[in-house]
């Protein structure tokens, strides 16, 4: 039985709201650093350390593209609400954005997070995956939703 696209979209909307609730007030680690010469300014890093401060698209992209964060878990928690909205809207470029983003998920060790946070991420990933499979208007086709990058041993595309 194929789920109704309307129900799938409602589930995705609820999952996005769940991520926003679970990660409200998160910030990058206070001791997080990054090289200004290739990443960005001290002011931009300060935005990541400020809970719920708006992040422009360029800052968000550079944040998840960068792989040398010292504290990837808090950083991922900080950017998850806007990143999940961008994923659902098809605004993360599959070839250039999915692989670095998937590495940040692995490095951020989201499966080790407190249950409410872990469950919000899992529900989003499940809802988004179902959306890519069922909704003919999905912004990201299923074959582009999950990168072919290495995963941690024993992990599935969703975890």
mmCIF file of C-alpha atoms in Angstrom:
data_model
loop_
_atom_site.group_PDB
_atom_site.id
_atom_site.type_symbol
_atom_site.label_atom_id
_atom_site.label_comp_id
_atom_site.label_asym_id
_atom_site.label_seq_id
_atom_site.Cartn_x
_atom_site.Cartn_y
_atom_site.Cartn_z
ATOM 1 C CA UNK A 1 0.000 0.000 0.000
ATOM 2 C CA UNK A 2 1.364 3.388 -1.005
ATOM 3 C CA UNK A 3 0.868 6.117 1.580
ATOM 4 C CA UNK A 4 -1.158 9.147 0.586
ATOM 5 C CA UNK A 5 1.151 12.049 -0.377
ATOM 6 C CA UNK A 6 -0.954 14.419 1.749
ATOM 7 C CA UNK A 7 -0.328 12.274 4.831
ATOM 8 C CA UNK A 8 3.349 12.017 3.951
ATOM 9 C CA UNK A 9 3.614 15.801 3.656
ATOM 10 C CA UNK A 10 1.856 16.260 6.995
ATOM 11 C CA UNK A 11 4.299 13.829 8.582
ATOM 12 C CA UNK A 12 7.240 15.739 7.108
ATOM 13 C CA UNK A 13 5.832 19.059 8.355
ATOM 14 C CA UNK A 14 5.356 17.569 11.830
ATOM 15 C CA UNK A 15 8.899 16.179 11.772
ATOM 16 C CA UNK A 16 10.311 19.591 10.817
ATOM 17 C CA UNK A 17 8.385 21.145 13.715
ATOM 18 C CA UNK A 18 9.738 18.404 15.994
ATOM 19 C CA UNK A 19 13.322 19.200 14.988
ATOM 20 C CA UNK A 20 12.714 22.914 15.563
ATOM 21 C CA UNK A 21 11.346 22.173 19.046
ATOM 22 C CA UNK A 22 14.028 19.643 20.009
ATOM 23 C CA UNK A 23 16.903 21.912 18.976
ATOM 24 C CA UNK A 24 15.561 25.324 19.999
ATOM 25 C CA UNK A 25 18.171 27.216 21.985
ATOM 26 C CA UNK A 26 21.138 25.139 20.795
ATOM 27 C CA UNK A 27 24.488 26.720 20.036
ATOM 28 C CA UNK A 28 27.912 25.710 18.837
ATOM 29 C CA UNK A 29 30.344 24.879 21.625
ATOM 30 C CA UNK A 30 31.678 28.051 23.243
ATOM 31 C CA UNK A 31 35.262 26.939 22.491
ATOM 32 C CA UNK A 32 34.577 26.082 18.849
ATOM 33 C CA UNK A 33 37.025 27.651 16.432
ATOM 34 C CA UNK A 34 37.701 27.639 12.743
ATOM 35 C CA UNK A 35 40.208 29.228 10.416
ATOM 36 C CA UNK A 36 39.011 32.612 9.193
ATOM 37 C CA UNK A 37 41.088 32.330 6.017
ATOM 38 C CA UNK A 38 38.979 29.484 4.577
ATOM 39 C CA UNK A 39 35.801 29.281 6.608
ATOM 40 C CA UNK A 40 34.518 32.689 7.647
ATOM 41 C CA UNK A 41 34.700 35.571 10.056
ATOM 42 C CA UNK A 42 34.710 35.685 13.838
ATOM 43 C CA UNK A 43 31.317 37.401 13.619
ATOM 44 C CA UNK A 44 29.895 34.448 11.689
ATOM 45 C CA UNK A 45 31.301 31.996 14.215
ATOM 46 C CA UNK A 46 29.700 34.111 16.953
ATOM 47 C CA UNK A 47 26.322 33.660 15.204
ATOM 48 C CA UNK A 48 26.731 29.885 15.496
ATOM 49 C CA UNK A 49 27.398 30.325 19.205
ATOM 50 C CA UNK A 50 24.256 32.434 19.605
ATOM 51 C CA UNK A 51 21.151 30.282 20.112
ATOM 52 C CA UNK A 52 18.447 30.749 17.497
ATOM 53 C CA UNK A 53 20.204 33.628 15.703
ATOM 54 C CA UNK A 54 19.240 33.556 12.021
ATOM 55 C CA UNK A 55 21.866 32.050 9.714
ATOM 56 C CA UNK A 56 22.034 33.103 6.094
ATOM 57 C CA UNK A 57 22.202 30.427 3.404
ATOM 58 C CA UNK A 58 25.886 30.963 2.649
ATOM 59 C CA UNK A 59 26.924 30.677 6.302
ATOM 60 C CA UNK A 60 24.816 27.571 6.747
ATOM 61 C CA UNK A 61 26.308 25.907 3.659
ATOM 62 C CA UNK A 62 29.900 26.742 4.633
ATOM 63 C CA UNK A 63 29.197 25.397 8.116
ATOM 64 C CA UNK A 64 28.078 21.968 6.979
ATOM 65 C CA UNK A 65 30.676 21.789 4.194
ATOM 66 C CA UNK A 66 33.508 22.280 6.665
ATOM 67 C CA UNK A 67 34.915 19.075 8.114
ATOM 68 C CA UNK A 68 37.398 20.289 10.714
ATOM 69 C CA UNK A 69 35.083 21.356 13.536
ATOM 70 C CA UNK A 70 36.391 20.462 16.994
ATOM 71 C CA UNK A 71 32.890 19.984 18.432
ATOM 72 C CA UNK A 72 30.703 18.683 15.596
ATOM 73 C CA UNK A 73 27.856 17.475 17.838
ATOM 74 C CA UNK A 74 26.895 20.869 19.266
ATOM 75 C CA UNK A 75 27.462 22.456 15.855
ATOM 76 C CA UNK A 76 25.103 20.001 14.156
ATOM 77 C CA UNK A 77 22.505 20.559 16.877
ATOM 78 C CA UNK A 78 22.762 24.316 16.252
ATOM 79 C CA UNK A 79 22.178 24.094 12.498
ATOM 80 C CA UNK A 80 19.654 21.238 12.356
ATOM 81 C CA UNK A 81 16.452 23.325 12.206
ATOM 82 C CA UNK A 82 17.496 25.350 9.152
ATOM 83 C CA UNK A 83 19.311 22.408 7.535
ATOM 84 C CA UNK A 84 16.300 20.116 7.763
ATOM 85 C CA UNK A 85 14.076 22.842 6.298
ATOM 86 C CA UNK A 86 16.555 23.249 3.418
ATOM 87 C CA UNK A 87 16.716 19.487 2.849
ATOM 88 C CA UNK A 88 12.937 19.208 2.693
ATOM 89 C CA UNK A 89 12.747 22.180 0.319
ATOM 90 C CA UNK A 90 15.410 20.686 -1.977
ATOM 91 C CA UNK A 91 17.814 23.551 -1.306
ATOM 92 C CA UNK A 92 20.855 21.386 -0.525
ATOM 93 C CA UNK A 93 22.694 20.622 -3.730
ATOM 94 C CA UNK A 94 22.884 16.809 -3.972
ATOM 95 C CA UNK A 95 26.337 16.510 -5.489
ATOM 96 C CA UNK A 96 28.055 19.159 -3.418
ATOM 97 C CA UNK A 97 26.024 19.322 -0.224
ATOM 98 C CA UNK A 98 24.862 15.859 0.747
ATOM 99 C CA UNK A 99 28.251 14.208 1.288
ATOM 100 C CA UNK A 100 29.674 16.851 3.651
ATOM 101 C CA UNK A 101 26.351 17.034 5.458
ATOM 102 C CA UNK A 102 26.203 13.255 5.902
ATOM 103 C CA UNK A 103 29.765 13.320 7.284
ATOM 104 C CA UNK A 104 28.691 15.968 9.808
ATOM 105 C CA UNK A 105 25.873 13.667 10.931
ATOM 106 C CA UNK A 106 28.379 10.844 11.453
ATOM 107 C CA UNK A 107 30.961 13.067 13.179
ATOM 108 C CA UNK A 108 28.218 14.642 15.318
ATOM 109 C CA UNK A 109 27.313 11.169 16.634
ATOM 110 C CA UNK A 110 23.599 11.926 16.633
ATOM 111 C CA UNK A 111 22.702 8.360 17.631
ATOM 112 C CA UNK A 112 24.370 9.033 21.008
ATOM 113 C CA UNK A 113 22.304 12.158 21.733
ATOM 114 C CA UNK A 114 19.555 12.330 24.362
ATOM 115 C CA UNK A 115 16.454 10.389 23.320
ATOM 116 C CA UNK A 116 14.271 13.425 22.476
ATOM 117 C CA UNK A 117 16.913 14.840 20.133
ATOM 118 C CA UNK A 118 17.818 11.495 18.588
ATOM 119 C CA UNK A 119 14.140 10.672 18.062
ATOM 120 C CA UNK A 120 13.458 14.051 16.417
ATOM 121 C CA UNK A 121 16.310 13.460 13.961
ATOM 122 C CA UNK A 122 15.213 9.894 13.251
ATOM 123 C CA UNK A 123 11.608 10.966 12.661
ATOM 124 C CA UNK A 124 12.748 13.710 10.290
ATOM 125 C CA UNK A 125 14.982 11.317 8.340
ATOM 126 C CA UNK A 126 12.225 8.698 8.115
ATOM 127 C CA UNK A 127 9.600 11.276 7.104
ATOM 128 C CA UNK A 128 11.899 12.922 4.561
ATOM 129 C CA UNK A 129 12.855 9.556 3.058
ATOM 130 C CA UNK A 130 9.205 8.567 2.766
ATOM 131 C CA UNK A 131 8.464 11.962 1.209
ATOM 132 C CA UNK A 132 11.180 11.462 -1.446
ATOM 133 C CA UNK A 133 9.687 8.065 -2.300
ATOM 134 C CA UNK A 134 5.984 8.921 -2.317
ATOM 135 C CA UNK A 135 5.385 12.551 -3.166
ATOM 136 C CA UNK A 136 5.610 13.172 -6.920
ATOM 137 C CA UNK A 137 6.385 16.811 -6.108
ATOM 138 C CA UNK A 138 9.316 16.001 -3.800
ATOM 139 C CA UNK A 139 12.088 18.524 -4.351
ATOM 140 C CA UNK A 140 14.765 15.822 -3.931
ATOM 141 C CA UNK A 141 14.349 12.530 -5.809
ATOM 142 C CA UNK A 142 14.924 9.404 -3.724
ATOM 143 C CA UNK A 143 18.067 8.470 -5.677
ATOM 144 C CA UNK A 144 19.656 11.795 -4.662
ATOM 145 C CA UNK A 145 18.489 11.832 -1.042
ATOM 146 C CA UNK A 146 21.188 9.557 0.330
ATOM 147 C CA UNK A 147 24.803 9.989 -0.717
ATOM 148 C CA UNK A 148 27.051 7.101 -1.574
ATOM 149 C CA UNK A 149 29.693 8.269 0.909
ATOM 150 C CA UNK A 150 31.099 5.841 3.478
ATOM 151 C CA UNK A 151 28.914 5.216 6.494
ATOM 152 C CA UNK A 152 29.802 4.010 9.908
ATOM 153 C CA UNK A 153 29.863 0.203 10.225
ATOM 154 C CA UNK A 154 26.415 -1.301 10.511
ATOM 155 C CA UNK A 155 24.577 1.920 9.755
ATOM 156 C CA UNK A 156 21.675 2.233 7.392
ATOM 157 C CA UNK A 157 21.141 5.268 5.174
ATOM 158 C CA UNK A 158 18.820 6.660 7.834
ATOM 159 C CA UNK A 159 21.048 6.191 10.805
#
